[in-house]
CSV table of C-alpha atoms in Angstrom, one decimal:
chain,number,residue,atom,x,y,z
A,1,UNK,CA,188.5,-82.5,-91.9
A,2,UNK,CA,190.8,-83.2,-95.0
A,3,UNK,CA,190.4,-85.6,-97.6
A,4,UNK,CA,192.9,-87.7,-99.6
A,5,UNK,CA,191.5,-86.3,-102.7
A,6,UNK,CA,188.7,-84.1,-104.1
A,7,UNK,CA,187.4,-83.7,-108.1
A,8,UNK,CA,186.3,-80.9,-109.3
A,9,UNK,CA,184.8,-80.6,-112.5
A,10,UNK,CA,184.7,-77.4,-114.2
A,11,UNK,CA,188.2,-76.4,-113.7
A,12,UNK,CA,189.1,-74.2,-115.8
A,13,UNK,CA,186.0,-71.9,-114.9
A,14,UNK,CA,186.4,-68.8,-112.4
A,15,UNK,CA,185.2,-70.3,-109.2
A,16,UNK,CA,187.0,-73.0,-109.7
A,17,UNK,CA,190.1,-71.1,-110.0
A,18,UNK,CA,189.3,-69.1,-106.6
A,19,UNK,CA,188.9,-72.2,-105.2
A,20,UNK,CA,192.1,-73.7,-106.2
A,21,UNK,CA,193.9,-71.0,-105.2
A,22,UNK,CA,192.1,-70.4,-101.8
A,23,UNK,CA,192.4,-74.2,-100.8
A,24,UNK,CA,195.9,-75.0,-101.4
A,25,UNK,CA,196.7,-77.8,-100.2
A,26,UNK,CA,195.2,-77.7,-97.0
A,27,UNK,CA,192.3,-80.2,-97.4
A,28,UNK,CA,193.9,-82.4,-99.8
A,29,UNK,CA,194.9,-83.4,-103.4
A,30,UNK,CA,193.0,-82.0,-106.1
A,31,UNK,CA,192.1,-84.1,-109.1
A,32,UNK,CA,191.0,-81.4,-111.5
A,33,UNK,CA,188.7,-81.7,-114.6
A,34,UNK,CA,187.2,-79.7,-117.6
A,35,UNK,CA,187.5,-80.2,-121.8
A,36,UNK,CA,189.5,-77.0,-121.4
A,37,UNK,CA,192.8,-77.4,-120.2
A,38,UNK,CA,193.5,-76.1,-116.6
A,39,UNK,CA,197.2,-74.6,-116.9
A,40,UNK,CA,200.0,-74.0,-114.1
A,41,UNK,CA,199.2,-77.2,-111.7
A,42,UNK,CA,201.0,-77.1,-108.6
A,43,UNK,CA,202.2,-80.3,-106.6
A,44,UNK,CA,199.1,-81.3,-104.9
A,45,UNK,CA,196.8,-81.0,-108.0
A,46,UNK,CA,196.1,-83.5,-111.3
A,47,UNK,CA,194.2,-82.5,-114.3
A,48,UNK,CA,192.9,-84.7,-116.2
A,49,UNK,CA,190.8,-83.8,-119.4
A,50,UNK,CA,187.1,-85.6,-119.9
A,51,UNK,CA,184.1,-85.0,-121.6
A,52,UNK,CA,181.4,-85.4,-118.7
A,53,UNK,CA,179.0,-86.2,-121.3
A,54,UNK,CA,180.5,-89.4,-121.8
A,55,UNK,CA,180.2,-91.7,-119.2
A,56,UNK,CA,183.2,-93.5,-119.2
A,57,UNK,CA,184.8,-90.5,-118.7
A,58,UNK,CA,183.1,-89.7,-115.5
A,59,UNK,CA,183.6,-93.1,-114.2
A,60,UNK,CA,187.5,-93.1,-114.3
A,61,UNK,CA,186.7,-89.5,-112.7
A,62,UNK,CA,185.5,-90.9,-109.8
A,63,UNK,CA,188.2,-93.2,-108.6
A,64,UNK,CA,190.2,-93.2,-105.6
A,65,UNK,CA,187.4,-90.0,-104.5
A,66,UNK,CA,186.4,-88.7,-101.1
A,67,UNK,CA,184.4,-85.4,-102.1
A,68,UNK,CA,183.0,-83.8,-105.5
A,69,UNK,CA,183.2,-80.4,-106.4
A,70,UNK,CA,180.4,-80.0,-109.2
A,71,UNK,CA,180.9,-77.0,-111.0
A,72,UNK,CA,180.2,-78.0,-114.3
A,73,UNK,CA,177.9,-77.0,-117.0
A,74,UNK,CA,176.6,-73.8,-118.6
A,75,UNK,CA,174.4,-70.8,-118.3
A,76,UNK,CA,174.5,-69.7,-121.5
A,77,UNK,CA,172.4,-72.2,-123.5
A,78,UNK,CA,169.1,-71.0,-124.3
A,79,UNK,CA,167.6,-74.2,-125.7
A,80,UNK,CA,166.5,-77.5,-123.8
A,81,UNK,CA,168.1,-80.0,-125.6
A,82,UNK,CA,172.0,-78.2,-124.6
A,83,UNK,CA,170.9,-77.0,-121.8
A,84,UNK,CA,169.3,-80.8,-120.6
A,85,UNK,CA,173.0,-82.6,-121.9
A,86,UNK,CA,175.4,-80.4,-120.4
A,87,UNK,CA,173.4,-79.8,-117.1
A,88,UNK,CA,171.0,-82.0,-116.5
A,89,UNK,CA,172.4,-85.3,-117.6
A,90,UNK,CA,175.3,-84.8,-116.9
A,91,UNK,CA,174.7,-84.2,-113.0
A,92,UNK,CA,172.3,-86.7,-112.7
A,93,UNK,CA,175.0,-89.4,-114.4
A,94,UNK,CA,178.0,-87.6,-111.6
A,95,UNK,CA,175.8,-88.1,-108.8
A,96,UNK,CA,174.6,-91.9,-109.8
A,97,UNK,CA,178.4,-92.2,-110.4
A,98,UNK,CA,179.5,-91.1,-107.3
A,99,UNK,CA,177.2,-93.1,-105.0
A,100,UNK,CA,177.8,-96.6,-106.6
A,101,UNK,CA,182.0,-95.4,-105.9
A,102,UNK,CA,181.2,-94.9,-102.1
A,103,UNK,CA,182.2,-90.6,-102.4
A,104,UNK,CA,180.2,-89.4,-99.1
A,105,UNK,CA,179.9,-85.9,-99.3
A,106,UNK,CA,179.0,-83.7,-102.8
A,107,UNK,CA,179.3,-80.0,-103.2
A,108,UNK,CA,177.7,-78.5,-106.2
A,109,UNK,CA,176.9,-75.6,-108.0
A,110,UNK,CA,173.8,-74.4,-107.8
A,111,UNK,CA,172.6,-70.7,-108.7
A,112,UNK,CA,170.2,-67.8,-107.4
A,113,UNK,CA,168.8,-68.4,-110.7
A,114,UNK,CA,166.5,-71.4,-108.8
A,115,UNK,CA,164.9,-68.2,-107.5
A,116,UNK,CA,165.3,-65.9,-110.3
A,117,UNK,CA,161.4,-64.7,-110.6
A,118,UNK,CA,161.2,-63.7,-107.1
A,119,UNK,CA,162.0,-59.8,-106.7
A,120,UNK,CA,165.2,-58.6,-105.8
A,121,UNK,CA,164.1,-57.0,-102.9
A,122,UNK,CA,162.0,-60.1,-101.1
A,123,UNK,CA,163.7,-61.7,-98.2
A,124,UNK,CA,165.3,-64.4,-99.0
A,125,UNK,CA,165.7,-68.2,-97.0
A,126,UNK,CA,166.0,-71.4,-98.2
A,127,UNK,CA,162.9,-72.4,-97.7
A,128,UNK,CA,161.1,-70.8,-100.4
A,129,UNK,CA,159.6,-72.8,-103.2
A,130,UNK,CA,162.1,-72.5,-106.4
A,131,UNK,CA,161.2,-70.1,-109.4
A,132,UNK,CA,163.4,-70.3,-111.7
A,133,UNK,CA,163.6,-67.8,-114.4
A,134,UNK,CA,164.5,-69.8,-117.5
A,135,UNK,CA,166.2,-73.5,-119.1
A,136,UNK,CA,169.1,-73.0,-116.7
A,137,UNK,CA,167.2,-72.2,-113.3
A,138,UNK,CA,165.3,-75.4,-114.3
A,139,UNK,CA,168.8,-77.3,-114.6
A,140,UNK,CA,169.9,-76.0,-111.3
A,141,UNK,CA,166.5,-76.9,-109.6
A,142,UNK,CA,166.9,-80.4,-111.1
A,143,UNK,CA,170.7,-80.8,-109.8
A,144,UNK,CA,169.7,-79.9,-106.3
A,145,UNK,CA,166.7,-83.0,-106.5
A,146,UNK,CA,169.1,-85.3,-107.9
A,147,UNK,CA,171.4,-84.3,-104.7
A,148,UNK,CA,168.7,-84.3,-101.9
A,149,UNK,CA,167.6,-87.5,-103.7
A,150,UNK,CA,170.8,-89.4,-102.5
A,151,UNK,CA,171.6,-87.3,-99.4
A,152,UNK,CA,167.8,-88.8,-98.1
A,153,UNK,CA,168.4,-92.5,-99.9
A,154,UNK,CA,171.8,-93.2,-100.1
A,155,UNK,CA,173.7,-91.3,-96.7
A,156,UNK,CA,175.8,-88.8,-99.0
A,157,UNK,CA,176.4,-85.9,-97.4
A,158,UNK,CA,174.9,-82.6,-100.7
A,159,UNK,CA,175.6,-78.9,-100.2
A,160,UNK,CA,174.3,-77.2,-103.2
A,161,UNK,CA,175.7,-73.4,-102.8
A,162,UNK,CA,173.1,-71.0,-104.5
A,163,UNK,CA,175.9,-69.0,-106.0
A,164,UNK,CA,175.1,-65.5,-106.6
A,165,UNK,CA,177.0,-62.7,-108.8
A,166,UNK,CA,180.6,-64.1,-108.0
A,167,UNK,CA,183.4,-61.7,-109.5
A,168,UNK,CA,186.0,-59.8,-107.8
A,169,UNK,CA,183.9,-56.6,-107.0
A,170,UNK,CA,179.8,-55.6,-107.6
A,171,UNK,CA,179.8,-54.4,-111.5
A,172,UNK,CA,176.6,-53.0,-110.9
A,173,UNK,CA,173.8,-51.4,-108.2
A,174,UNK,CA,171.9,-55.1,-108.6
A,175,UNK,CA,175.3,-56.6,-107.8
A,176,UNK,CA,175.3,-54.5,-104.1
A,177,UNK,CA,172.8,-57.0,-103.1
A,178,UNK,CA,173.6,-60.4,-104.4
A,179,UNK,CA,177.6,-60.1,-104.9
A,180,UNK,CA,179.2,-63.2,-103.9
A,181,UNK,CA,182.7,-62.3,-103.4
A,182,UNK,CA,186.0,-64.5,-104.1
A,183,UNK,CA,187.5,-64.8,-100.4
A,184,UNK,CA,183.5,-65.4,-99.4
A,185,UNK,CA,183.1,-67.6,-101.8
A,186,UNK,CA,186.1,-69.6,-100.9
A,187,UNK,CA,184.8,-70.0,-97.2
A,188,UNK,CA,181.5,-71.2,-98.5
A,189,UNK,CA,182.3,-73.8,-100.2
A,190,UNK,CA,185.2,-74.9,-97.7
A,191,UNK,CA,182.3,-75.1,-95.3
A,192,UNK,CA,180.6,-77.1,-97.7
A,193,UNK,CA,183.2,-79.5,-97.7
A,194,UNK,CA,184.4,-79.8,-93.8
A,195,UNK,CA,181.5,-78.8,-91.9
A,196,UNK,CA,180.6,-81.8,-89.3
A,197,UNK,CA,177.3,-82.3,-90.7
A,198,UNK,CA,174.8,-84.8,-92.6
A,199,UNK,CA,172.0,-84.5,-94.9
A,200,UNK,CA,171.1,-82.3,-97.2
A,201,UNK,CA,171.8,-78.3,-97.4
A,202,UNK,CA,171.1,-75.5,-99.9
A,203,UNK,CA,172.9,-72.4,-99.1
A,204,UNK,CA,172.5,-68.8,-100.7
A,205,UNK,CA,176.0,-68.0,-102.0
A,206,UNK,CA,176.1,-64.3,-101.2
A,207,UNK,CA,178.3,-62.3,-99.0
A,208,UNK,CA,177.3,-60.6,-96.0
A,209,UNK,CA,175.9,-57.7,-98.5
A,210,UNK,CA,173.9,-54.7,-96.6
A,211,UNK,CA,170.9,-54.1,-99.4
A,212,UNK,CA,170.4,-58.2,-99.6
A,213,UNK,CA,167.5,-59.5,-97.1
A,214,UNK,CA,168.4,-63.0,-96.3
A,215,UNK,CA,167.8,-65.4,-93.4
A,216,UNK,CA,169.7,-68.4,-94.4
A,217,UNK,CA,169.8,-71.0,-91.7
A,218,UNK,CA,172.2,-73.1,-93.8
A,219,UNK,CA,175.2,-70.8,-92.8
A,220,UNK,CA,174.8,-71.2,-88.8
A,221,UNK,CA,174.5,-75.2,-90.1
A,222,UNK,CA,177.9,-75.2,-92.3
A,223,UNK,CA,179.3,-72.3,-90.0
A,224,UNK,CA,179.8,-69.8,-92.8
A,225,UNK,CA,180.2,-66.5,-92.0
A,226,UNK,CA,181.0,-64.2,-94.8
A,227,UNK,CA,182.6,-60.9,-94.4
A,228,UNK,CA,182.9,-58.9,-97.4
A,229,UNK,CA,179.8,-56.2,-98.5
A,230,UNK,CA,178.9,-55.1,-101.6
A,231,UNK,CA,178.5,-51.8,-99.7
A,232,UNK,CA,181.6,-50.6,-99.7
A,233,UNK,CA,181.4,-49.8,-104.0
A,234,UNK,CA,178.4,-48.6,-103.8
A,235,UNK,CA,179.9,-44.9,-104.5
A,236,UNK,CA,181.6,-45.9,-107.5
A,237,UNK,CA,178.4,-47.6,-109.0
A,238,UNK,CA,177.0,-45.3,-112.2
A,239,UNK,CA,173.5,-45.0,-111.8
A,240,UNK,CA,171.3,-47.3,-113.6
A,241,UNK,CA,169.1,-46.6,-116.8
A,242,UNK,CA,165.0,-47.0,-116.4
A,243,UNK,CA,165.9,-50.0,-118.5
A,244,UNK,CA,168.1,-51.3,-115.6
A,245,UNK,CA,166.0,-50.4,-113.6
A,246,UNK,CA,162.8,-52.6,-115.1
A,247,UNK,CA,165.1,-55.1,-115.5
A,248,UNK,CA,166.7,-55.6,-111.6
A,249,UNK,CA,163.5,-55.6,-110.2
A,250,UNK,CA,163.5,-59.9,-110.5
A,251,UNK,CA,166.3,-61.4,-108.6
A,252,UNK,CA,167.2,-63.2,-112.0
A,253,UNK,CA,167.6,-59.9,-113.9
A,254,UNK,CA,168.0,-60.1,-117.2
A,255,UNK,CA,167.9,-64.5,-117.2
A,256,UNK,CA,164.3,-63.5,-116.9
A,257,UNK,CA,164.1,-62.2,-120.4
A,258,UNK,CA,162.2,-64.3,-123.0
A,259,UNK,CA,165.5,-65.7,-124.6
A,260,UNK,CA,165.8,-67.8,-121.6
């Protein structure tokens, strides 16, 4: 499956630039979008600057559209009100957006921070009931309702990846387990574009990672099949403090503190 054009918001941010560089051009243009300005464009990609907190802007995002790319928003915030504009309202006014403009199939950026209060080492599966360790699990949990609202209601086709600790190698033991890597991460969400499929699906956005206990149905769905392992840096890992140690024992780590 290729499309005649795909937005993603958030463009300047690291995913995105895996993405980008990991598509290519092979499943279309790229119409690219952040308040930051996304440098070295090649042939098949736009950017075009917006505020996504202003609706106008999203609505001339949105033209000419196939498939959305929703990676926008932050996890820094550590009060509501930011945390409600830049997340919450904003991908509640993308989605509505997106469905009046006919765009059939959304991708966005969820986070293992939906599950953050469960322990690290519980199995995982989509299934489980969200716990969400702070303003921004909250967000994420809400994004993913908004989605599975118009997958059920309105035909769109929602993937919303549960991204995990995405960087180019595990920084730490806790990473072993939930590392996403770049070249996994890639597959995912190509997947979560391409895959023949309708309805509504929440993926864990790990790799194939030999400490993580997961039985994710949504991969055999979207035919994802990661193959990196956080394993393989697990000798050049130092070894964690007690503090650490208190800490990684929630899958949220330290989102779980009281500050979030």
């Amino acid at each position: 499956m290729t499309f005649k054009k795909i937005l993603i918001t958030g463009a300047a941010g690291r995913v995105a630039q895996a993405l980008r560089r990991g598509f290519g051009d092979r499943l279309g243009e790229l119409r690219l979008t952040d308040i930051a300005t996304v440098p070295q464009l090649a042939a098949h990609e736009q950017f075009v600057a917006a505020d996504l907190t202003n609706p106008d802007h999203i609505a001339g995002l949105c033209d000419d559209i196939d498939a959305i790319i929703h990676l926008a928003g932050t996890p820094n915030a550590k009060d509501w009100a930011t945390t409600n504009r830049l997340n919450i309202e904003v991908s509640q006014r993308l989605f509505d957006t997106a469905y009046k403009a006919g765009i059939k199939r959304i991708v966005y950026a969820s986070s293992i921070h939906v599950f953050g209060m469960y322990k690290l080492g519980n199995a995982l599966h989509a299934d489980l009931p969200p716990r969400p360790d702070g303003y921004y699990g909250i967000s994420k949990v809400f994004g993913e309702a908004a989605l599975r609202y118009h997958a059920d209601k309105h035909d769109i086709t929602g993937v919303s990846v549960r991204i995990g600790s995405f960087r180019p190698v595990p920084g730490n033991v806790r990473e072993l387990a939930t590392w996403l890597s770049p070249d996994d991460c890639v597959s995912l969400f190509e997947r979560a574009l391409v895959a023949p499929v309708q309805g509504y699906f929440d993926p864990l956005g790990f790799s194939a990672n030999t400490r993580l206990k997961i039985n994710d149905l949504n991969w055999n769905a979207l035919g994802y099949e990661p193959i990196d392992d956080g394993e393989l840096y697990a000798d050049d890992m130092a070894v964690p403090t007690e503090e650490e140690i208190r800490m990684w024992r929630l899958l949220g780590a330290h989102m779980t503190g009281p500050e979030y």
